[in-house]
CSV table of N, CA and C in Angstrom, one decimal:
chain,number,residue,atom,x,y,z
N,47,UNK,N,92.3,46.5,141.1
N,47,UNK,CA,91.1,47.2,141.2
N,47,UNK,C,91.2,48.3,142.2
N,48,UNK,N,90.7,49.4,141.9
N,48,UNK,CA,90.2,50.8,142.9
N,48,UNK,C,90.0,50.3,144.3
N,49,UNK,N,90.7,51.2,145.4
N,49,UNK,CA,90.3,50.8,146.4
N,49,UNK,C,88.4,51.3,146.3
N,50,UNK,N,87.6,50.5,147.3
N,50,UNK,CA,86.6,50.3,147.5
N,50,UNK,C,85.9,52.0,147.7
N,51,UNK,N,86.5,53.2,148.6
N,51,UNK,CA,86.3,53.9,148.4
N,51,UNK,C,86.0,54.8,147.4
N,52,UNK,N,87.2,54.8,146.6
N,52,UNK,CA,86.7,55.3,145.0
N,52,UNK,C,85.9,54.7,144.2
N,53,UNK,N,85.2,53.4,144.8
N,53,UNK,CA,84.0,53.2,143.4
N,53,UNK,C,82.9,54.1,144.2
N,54,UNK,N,81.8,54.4,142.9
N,54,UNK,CA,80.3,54.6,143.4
N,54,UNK,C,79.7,53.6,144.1
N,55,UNK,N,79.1,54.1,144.5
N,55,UNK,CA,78.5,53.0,145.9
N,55,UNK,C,76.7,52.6,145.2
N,56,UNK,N,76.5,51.5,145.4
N,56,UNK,CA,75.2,51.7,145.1
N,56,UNK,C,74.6,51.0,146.4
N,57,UNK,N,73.4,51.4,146.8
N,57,UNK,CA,72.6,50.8,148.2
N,57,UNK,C,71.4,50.3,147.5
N,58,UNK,N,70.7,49.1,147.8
N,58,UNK,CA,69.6,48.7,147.5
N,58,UNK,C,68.8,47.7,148.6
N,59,UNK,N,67.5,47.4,148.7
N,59,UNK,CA,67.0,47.2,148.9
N,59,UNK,C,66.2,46.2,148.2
N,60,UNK,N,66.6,44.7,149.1
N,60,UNK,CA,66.3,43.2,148.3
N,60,UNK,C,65.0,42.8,149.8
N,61,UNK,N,64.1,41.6,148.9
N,61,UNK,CA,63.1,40.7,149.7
N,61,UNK,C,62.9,39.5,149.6
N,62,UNK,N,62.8,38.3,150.2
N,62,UNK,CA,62.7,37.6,150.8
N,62,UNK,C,61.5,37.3,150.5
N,63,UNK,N,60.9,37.3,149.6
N,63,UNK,CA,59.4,36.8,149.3
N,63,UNK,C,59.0,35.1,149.5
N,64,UNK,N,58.5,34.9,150.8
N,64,UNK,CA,57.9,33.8,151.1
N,64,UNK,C,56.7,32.9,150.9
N,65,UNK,N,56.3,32.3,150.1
N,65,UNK,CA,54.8,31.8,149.8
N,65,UNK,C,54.4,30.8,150.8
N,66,UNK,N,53.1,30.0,151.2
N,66,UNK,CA,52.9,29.6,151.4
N,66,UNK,C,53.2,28.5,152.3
N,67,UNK,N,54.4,28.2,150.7
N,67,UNK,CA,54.6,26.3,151.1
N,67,UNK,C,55.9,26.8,151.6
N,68,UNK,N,56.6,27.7,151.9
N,68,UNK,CA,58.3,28.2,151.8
N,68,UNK,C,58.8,27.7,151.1
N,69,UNK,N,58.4,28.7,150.1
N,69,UNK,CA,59.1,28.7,148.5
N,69,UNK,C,59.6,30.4,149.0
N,70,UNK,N,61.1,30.3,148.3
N,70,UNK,CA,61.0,32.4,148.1
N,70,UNK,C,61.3,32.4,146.3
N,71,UNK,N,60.5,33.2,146.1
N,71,UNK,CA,60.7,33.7,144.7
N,71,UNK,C,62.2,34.4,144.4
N,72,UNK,N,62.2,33.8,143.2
N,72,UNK,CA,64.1,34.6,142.5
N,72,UNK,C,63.4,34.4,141.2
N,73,UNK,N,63.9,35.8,140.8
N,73,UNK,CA,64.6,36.3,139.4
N,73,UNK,C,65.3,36.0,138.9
N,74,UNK,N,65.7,35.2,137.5
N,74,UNK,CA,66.6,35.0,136.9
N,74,UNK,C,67.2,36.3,135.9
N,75,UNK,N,68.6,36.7,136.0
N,75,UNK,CA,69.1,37.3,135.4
N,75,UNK,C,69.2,36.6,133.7
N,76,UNK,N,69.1,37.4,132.7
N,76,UNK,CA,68.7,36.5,131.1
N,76,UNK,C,70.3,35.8,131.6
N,77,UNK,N,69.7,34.7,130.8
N,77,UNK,CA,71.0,33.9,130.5
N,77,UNK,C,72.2,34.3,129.7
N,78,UNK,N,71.3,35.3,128.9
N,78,UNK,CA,72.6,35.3,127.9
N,78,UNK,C,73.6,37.0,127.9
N,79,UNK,N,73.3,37.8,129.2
N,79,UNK,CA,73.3,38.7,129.8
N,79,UNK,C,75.2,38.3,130.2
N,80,UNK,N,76.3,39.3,129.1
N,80,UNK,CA,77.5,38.6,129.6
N,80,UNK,C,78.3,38.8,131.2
N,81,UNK,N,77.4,40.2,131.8
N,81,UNK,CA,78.1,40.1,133.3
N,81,UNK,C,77.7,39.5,134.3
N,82,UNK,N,76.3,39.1,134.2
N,82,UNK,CA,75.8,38.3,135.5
N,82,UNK,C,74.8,37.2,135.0
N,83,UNK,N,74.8,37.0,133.7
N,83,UNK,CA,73.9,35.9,132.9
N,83,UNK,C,73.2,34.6,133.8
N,84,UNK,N,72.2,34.4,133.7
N,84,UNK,CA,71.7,33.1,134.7
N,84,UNK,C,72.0,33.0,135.9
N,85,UNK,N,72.6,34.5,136.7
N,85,UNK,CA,71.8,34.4,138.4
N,85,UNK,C,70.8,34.4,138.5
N,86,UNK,N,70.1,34.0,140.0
N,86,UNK,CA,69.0,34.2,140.5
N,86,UNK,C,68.9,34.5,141.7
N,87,UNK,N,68.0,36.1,141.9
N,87,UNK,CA,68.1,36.6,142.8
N,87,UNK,C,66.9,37.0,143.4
N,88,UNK,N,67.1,37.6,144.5
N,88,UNK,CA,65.8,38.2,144.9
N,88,UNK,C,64.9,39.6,144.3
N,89,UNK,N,63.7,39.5,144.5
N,89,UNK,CA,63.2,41.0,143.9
N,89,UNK,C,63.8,42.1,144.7
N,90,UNK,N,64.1,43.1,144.2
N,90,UNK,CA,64.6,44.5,144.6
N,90,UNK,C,65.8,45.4,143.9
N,91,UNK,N,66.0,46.4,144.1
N,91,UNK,CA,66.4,46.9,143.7
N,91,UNK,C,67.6,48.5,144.0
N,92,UNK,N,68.0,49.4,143.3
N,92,UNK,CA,68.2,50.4,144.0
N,92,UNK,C,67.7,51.6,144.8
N,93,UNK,N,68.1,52.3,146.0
N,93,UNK,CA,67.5,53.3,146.5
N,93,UNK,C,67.5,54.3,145.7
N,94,UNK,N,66.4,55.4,146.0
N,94,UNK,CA,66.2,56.5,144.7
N,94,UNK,C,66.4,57.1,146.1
N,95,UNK,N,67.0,58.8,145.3
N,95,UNK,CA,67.4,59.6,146.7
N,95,UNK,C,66.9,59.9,147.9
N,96,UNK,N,67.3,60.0,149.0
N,96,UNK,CA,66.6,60.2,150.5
N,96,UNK,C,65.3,58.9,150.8
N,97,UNK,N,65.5,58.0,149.8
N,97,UNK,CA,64.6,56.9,149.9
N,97,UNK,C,65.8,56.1,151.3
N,98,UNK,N,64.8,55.2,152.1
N,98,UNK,CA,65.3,54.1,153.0
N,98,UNK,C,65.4,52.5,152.6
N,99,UNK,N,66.5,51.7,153.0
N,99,UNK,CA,66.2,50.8,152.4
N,99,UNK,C,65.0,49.9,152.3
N,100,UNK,N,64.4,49.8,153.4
N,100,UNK,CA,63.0,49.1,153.5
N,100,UNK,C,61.7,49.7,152.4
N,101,UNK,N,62.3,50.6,152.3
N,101,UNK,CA,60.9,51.8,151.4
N,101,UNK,C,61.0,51.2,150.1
N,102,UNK,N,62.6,51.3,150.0
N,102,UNK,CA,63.0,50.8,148.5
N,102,UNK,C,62.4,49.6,148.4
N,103,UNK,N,63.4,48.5,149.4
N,103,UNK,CA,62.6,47.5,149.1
N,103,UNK,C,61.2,47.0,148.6
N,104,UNK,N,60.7,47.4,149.3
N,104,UNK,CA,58.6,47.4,149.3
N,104,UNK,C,58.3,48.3,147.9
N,105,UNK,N,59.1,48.9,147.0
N,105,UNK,CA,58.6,49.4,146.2
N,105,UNK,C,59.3,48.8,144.8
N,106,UNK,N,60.6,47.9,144.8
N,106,UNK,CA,60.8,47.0,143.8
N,106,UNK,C,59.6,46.2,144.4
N,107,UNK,N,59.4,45.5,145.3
N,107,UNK,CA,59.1,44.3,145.6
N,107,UNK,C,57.4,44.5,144.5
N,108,UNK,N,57.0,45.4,144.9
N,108,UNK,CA,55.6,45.9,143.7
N,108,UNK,C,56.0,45.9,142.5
N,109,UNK,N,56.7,47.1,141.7
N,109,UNK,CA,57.5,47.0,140.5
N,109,UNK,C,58.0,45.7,139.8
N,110,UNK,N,58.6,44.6,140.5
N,110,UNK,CA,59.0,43.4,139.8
N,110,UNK,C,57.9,42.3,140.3
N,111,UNK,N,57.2,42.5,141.1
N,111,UNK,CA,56.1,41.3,141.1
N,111,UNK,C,54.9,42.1,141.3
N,112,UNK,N,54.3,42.6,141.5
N,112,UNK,CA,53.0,43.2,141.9
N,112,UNK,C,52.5,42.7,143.3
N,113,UNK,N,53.4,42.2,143.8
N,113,UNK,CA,53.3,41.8,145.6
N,113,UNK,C,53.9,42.9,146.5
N,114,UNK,N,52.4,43.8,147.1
N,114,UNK,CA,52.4,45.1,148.2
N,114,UNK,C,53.1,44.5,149.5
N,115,UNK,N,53.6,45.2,149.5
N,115,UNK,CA,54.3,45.2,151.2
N,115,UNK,C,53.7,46.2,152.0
N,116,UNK,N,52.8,45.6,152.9
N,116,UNK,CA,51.7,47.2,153.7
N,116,UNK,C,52.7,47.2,154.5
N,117,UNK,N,52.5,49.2,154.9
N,117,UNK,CA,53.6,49.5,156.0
N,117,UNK,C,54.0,48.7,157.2
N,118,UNK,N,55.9,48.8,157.1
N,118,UNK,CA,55.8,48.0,158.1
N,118,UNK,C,55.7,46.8,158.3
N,119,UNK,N,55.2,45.9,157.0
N,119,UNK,CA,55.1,44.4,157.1
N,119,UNK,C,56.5,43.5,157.2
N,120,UNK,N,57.6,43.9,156.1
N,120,UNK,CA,58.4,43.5,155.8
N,120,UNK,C,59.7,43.5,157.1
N,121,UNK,N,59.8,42.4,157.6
N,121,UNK,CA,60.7,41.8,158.5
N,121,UNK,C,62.4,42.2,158.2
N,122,UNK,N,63.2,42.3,159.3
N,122,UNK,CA,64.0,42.7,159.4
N,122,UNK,C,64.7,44.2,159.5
N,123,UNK,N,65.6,44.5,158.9
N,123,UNK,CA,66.5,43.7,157.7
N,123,UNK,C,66.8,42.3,158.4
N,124,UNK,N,67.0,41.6,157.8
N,124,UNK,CA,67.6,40.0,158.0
N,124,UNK,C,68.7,39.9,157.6
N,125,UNK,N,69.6,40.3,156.4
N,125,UNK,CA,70.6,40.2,155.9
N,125,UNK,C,71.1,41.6,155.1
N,126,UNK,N,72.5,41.5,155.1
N,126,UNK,CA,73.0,42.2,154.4
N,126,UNK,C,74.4,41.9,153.6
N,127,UNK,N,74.7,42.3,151.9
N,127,UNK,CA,75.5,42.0,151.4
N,127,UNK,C,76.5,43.1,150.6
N,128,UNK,N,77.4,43.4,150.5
N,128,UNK,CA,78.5,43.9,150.0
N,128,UNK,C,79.7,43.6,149.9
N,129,UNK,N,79.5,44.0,148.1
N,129,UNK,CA,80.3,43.0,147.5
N,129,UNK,C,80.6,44.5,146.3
N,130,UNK,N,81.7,43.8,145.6
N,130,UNK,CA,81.8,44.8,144.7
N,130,UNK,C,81.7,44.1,142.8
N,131,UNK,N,81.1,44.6,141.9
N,131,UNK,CA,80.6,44.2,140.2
N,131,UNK,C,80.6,45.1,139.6
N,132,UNK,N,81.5,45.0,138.7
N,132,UNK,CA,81.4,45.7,137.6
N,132,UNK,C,81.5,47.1,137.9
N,133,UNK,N,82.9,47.4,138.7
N,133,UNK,CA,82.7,49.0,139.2
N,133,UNK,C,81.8,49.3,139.8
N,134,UNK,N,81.4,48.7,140.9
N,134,UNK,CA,80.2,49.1,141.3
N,134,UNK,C,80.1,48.3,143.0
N,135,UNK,N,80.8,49.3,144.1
N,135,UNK,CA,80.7,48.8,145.6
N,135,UNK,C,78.9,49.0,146.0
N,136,UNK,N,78.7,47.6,145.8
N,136,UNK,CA,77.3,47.0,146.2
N,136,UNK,C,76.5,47.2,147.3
N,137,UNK,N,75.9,48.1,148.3
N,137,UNK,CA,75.4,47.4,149.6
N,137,UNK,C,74.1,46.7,149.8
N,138,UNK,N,73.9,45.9,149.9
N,138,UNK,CA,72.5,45.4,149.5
N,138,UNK,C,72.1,45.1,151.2
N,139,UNK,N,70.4,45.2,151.2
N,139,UNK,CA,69.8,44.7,152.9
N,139,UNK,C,68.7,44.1,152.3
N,140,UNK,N,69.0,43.0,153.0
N,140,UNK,CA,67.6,42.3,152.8
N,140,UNK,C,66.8,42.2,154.0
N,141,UNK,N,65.1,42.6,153.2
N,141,UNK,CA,64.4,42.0,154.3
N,141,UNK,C,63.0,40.5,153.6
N,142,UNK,N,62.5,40.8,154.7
N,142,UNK,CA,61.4,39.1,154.4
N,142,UNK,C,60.5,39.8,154.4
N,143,UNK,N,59.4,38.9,153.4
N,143,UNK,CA,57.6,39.3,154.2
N,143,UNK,C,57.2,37.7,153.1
N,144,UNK,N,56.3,37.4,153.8
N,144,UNK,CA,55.4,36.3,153.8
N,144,UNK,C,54.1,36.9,153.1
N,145,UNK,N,53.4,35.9,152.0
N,145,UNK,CA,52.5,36.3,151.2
N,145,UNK,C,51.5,35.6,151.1
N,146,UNK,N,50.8,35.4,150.6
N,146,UNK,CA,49.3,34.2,150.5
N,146,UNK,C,49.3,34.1,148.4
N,147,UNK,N,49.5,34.7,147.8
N,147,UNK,CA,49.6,34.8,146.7
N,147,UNK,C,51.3,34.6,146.2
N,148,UNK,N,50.7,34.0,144.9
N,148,UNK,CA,52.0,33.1,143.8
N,148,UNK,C,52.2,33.5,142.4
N,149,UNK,N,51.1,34.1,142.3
N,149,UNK,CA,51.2,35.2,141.1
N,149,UNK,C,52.3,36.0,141.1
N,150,UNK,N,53.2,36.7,139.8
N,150,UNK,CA,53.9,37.4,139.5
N,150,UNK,C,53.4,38.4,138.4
N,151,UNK,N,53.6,39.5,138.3
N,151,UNK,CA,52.6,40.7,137.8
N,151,UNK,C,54.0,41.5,137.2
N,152,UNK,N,54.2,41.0,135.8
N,152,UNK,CA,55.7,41.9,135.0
N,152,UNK,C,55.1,43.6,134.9
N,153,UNK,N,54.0,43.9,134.7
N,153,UNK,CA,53.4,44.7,134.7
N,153,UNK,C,54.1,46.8,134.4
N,154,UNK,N,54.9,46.7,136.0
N,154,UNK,CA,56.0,47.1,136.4
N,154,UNK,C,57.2,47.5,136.5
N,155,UNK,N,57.5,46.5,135.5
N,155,UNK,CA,58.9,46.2,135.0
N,155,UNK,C,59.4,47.6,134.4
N,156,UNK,N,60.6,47.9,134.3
N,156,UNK,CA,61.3,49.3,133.8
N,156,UNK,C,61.4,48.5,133.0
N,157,UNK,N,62.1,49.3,131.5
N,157,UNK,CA,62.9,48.7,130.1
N,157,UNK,C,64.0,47.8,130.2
N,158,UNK,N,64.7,48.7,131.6
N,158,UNK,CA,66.1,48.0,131.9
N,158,UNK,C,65.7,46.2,132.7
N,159,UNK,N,64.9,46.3,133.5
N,159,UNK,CA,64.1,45.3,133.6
N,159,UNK,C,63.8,44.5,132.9
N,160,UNK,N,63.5,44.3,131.9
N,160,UNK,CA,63.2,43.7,131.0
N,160,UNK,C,64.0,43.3,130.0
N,161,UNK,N,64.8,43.8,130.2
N,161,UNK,CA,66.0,43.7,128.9
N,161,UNK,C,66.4,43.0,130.1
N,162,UNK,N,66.9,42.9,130.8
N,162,UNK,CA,67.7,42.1,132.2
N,162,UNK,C,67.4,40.6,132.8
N,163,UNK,N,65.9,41.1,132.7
N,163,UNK,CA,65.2,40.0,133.5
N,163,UNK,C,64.9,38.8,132.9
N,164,UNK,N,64.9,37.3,133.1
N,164,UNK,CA,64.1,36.2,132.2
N,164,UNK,C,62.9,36.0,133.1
N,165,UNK,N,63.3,34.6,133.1
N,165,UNK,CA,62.2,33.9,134.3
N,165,UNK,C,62.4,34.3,135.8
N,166,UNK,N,61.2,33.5,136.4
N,166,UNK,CA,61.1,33.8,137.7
N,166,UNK,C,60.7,32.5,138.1
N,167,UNK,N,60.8,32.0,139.5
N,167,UNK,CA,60.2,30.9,139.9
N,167,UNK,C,60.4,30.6,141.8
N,168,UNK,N,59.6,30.0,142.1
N,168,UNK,CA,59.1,30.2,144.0
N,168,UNK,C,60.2,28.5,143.7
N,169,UNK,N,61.3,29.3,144.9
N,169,UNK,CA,62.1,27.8,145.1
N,169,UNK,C,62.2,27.0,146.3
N,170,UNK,N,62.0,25.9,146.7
N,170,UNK,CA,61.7,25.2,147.9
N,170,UNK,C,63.3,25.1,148.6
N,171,UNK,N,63.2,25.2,149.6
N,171,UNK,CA,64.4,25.2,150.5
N,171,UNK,C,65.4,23.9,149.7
N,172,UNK,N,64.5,22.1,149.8
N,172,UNK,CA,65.7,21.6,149.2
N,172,UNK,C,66.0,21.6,148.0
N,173,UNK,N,64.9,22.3,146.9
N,173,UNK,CA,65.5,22.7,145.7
N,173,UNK,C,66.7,23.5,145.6
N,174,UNK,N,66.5,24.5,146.8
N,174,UNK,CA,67.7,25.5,146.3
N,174,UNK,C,69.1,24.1,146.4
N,175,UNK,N,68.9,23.8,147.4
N,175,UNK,CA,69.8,22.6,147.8
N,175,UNK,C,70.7,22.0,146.9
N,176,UNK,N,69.9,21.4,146.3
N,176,UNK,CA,70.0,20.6,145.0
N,176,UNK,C,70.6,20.9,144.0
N,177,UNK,N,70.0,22.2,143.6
N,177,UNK,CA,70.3,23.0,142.5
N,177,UNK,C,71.9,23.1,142.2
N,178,UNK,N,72.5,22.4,141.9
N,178,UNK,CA,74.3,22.2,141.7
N,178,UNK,C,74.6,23.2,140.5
N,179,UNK,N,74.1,23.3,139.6
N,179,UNK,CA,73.8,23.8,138.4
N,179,UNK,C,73.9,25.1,138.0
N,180,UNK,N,73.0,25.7,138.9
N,180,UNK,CA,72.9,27.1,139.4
N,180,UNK,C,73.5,28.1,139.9
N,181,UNK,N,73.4,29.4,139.5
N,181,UNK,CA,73.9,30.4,140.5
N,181,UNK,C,72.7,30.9,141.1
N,182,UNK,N,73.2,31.4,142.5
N,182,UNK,CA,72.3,32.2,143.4
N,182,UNK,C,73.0,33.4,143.9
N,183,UNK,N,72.4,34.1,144.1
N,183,UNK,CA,73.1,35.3,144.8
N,183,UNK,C,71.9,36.3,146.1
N,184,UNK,N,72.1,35.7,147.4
N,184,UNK,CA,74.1,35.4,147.7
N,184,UNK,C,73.9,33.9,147.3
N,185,UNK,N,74.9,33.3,147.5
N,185,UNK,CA,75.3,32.0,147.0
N,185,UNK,C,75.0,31.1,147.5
N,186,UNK,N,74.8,31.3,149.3
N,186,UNK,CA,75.0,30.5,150.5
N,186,UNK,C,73.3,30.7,150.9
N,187,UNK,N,72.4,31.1,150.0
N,187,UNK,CA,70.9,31.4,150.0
N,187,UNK,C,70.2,30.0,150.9
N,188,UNK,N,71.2,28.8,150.4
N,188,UNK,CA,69.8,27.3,151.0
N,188,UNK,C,70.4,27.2,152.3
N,189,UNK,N,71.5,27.9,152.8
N,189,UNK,CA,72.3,27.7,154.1
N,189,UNK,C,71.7,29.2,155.3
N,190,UNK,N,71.3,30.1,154.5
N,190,UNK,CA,70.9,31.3,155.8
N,190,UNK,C,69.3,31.5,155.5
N,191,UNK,N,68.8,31.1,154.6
N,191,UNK,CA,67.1,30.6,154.6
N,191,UNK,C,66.4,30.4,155.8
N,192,UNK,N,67.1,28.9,156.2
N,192,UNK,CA,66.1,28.2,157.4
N,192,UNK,C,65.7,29.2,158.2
N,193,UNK,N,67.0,30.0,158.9
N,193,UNK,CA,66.8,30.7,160.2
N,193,UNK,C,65.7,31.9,159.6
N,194,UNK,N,65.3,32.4,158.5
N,194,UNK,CA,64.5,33.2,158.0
N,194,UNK,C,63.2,32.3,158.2
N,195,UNK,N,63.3,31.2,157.4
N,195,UNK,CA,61.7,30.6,157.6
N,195,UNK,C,61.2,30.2,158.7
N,196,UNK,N,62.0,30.3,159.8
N,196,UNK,CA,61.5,29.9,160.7
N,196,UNK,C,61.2,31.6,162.1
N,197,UNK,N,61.9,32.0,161.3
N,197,UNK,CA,60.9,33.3,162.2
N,197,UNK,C,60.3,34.1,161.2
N,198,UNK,N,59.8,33.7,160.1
N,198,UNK,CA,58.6,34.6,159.4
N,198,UNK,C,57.6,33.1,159.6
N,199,UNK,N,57.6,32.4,159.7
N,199,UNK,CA,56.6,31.3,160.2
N,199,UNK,C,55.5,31.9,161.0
N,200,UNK,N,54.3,31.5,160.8
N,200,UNK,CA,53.0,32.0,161.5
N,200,UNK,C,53.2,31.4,163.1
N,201,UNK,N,53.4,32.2,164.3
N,201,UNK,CA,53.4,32.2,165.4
N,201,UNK,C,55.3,32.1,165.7
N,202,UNK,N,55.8,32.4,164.4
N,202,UNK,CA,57.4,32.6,164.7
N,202,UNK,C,57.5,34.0,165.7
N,203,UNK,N,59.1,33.8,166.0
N,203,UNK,CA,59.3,34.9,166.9
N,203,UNK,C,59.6,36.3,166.2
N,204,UNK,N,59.6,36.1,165.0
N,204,UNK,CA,60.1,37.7,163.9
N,204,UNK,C,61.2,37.6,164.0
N,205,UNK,N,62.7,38.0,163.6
N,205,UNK,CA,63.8,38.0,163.3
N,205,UNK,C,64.0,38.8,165.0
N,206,UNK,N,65.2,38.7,165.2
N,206,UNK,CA,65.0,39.3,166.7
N,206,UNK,C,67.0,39.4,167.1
N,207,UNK,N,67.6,39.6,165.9
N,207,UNK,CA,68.9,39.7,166.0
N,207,UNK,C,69.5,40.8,165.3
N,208,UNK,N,70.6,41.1,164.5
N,208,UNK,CA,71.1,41.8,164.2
N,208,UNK,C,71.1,41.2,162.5
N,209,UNK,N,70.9,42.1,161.7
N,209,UNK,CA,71.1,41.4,160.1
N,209,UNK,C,72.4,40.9,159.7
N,210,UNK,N,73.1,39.8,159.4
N,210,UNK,CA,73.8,38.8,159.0
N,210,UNK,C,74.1,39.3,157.7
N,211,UNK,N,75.3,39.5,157.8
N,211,UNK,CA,76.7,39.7,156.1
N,211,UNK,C,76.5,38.6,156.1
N,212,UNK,N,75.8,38.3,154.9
N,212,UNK,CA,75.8,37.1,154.0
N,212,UNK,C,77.0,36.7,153.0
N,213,UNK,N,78.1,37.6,152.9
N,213,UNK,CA,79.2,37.3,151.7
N,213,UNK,C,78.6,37.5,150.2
N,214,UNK,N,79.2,37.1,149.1
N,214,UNK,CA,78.2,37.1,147.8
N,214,UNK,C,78.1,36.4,147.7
């Protein structure tokens, strides 16, 4: 493979969508999709130019669910991943925000979106657990969770470290 420098780089901007019960919502990739078929990931997406990642973020996070991120809400970054697919050196940053609503609004969705995307579903910490079956990405999602739910928790301390390489 190309050293990492010569691929195009893509930057994006992923969330952390927390409900109520701490569930976070993931995206299933279609199943039948042959390069990344039946992942499940978080809402977000790529930066559009002179966009920031947090901006991006908060603006898939609308686009693929219809859940606003008011300025500023969205915690961290908490994580970040790069990795490289399909010709393509990844940098991904995640951040969190906490919601009161469980609704999902496809509304939004681009073509490519939709052609891409299946289901969706809010997964409980020991579901992700569980889940043997499954892909996740990142992978190690039921293992660097906790420390996230427990500082977007109502009277948590907010993330208060440096964002965490998650690996893929």
């Amino acid at each position: 493979m190309a050293p990492s420098a010569l691929l195009p780089v893509r930057a994006s901007g992923r969330v952390l969508l927390i409900d109520p019960a701490d569930r976070v919502l993931l995206l299933q990739i279609r199943p039948d999709d042959p390069d990344a078929g039946g992942v499940w990931l978080t809402p977000g997406g790529g930066l559009e130019r002179g966009e920031e990642s947090a901006a991006a973020a908060a603006r898939e996070l609308t686009e693929e669910t219809g859940h606003v991120a008011p300025h500023g809400a969205l915690m961290g970054p908490v994580w970040t991943r790069h990795h490289r697919f399909l010709g393509t050196d990844l940098r991904e940053t995640y951040f969190a925000l906490r919601t009161d609503r469980v609704e999902v609004d496809r509304a939004g969705w681009t073509a490519l979106e939709r052609a891409q995307l299946g289901e969706h579903r809010w997964w409980s910490l020991p579901e992700l657990r569980t889940a043997t079956d499954q892909r996740f990405a990142p992978r190690r999602i039921a293992v660097l969770l906790p420390a996230v739910l427990a500082a977007i928790r109502p009277g948590g301390a907010g993330w208060t470290i440096p964002p965490i390489e998650v690996g893929v």
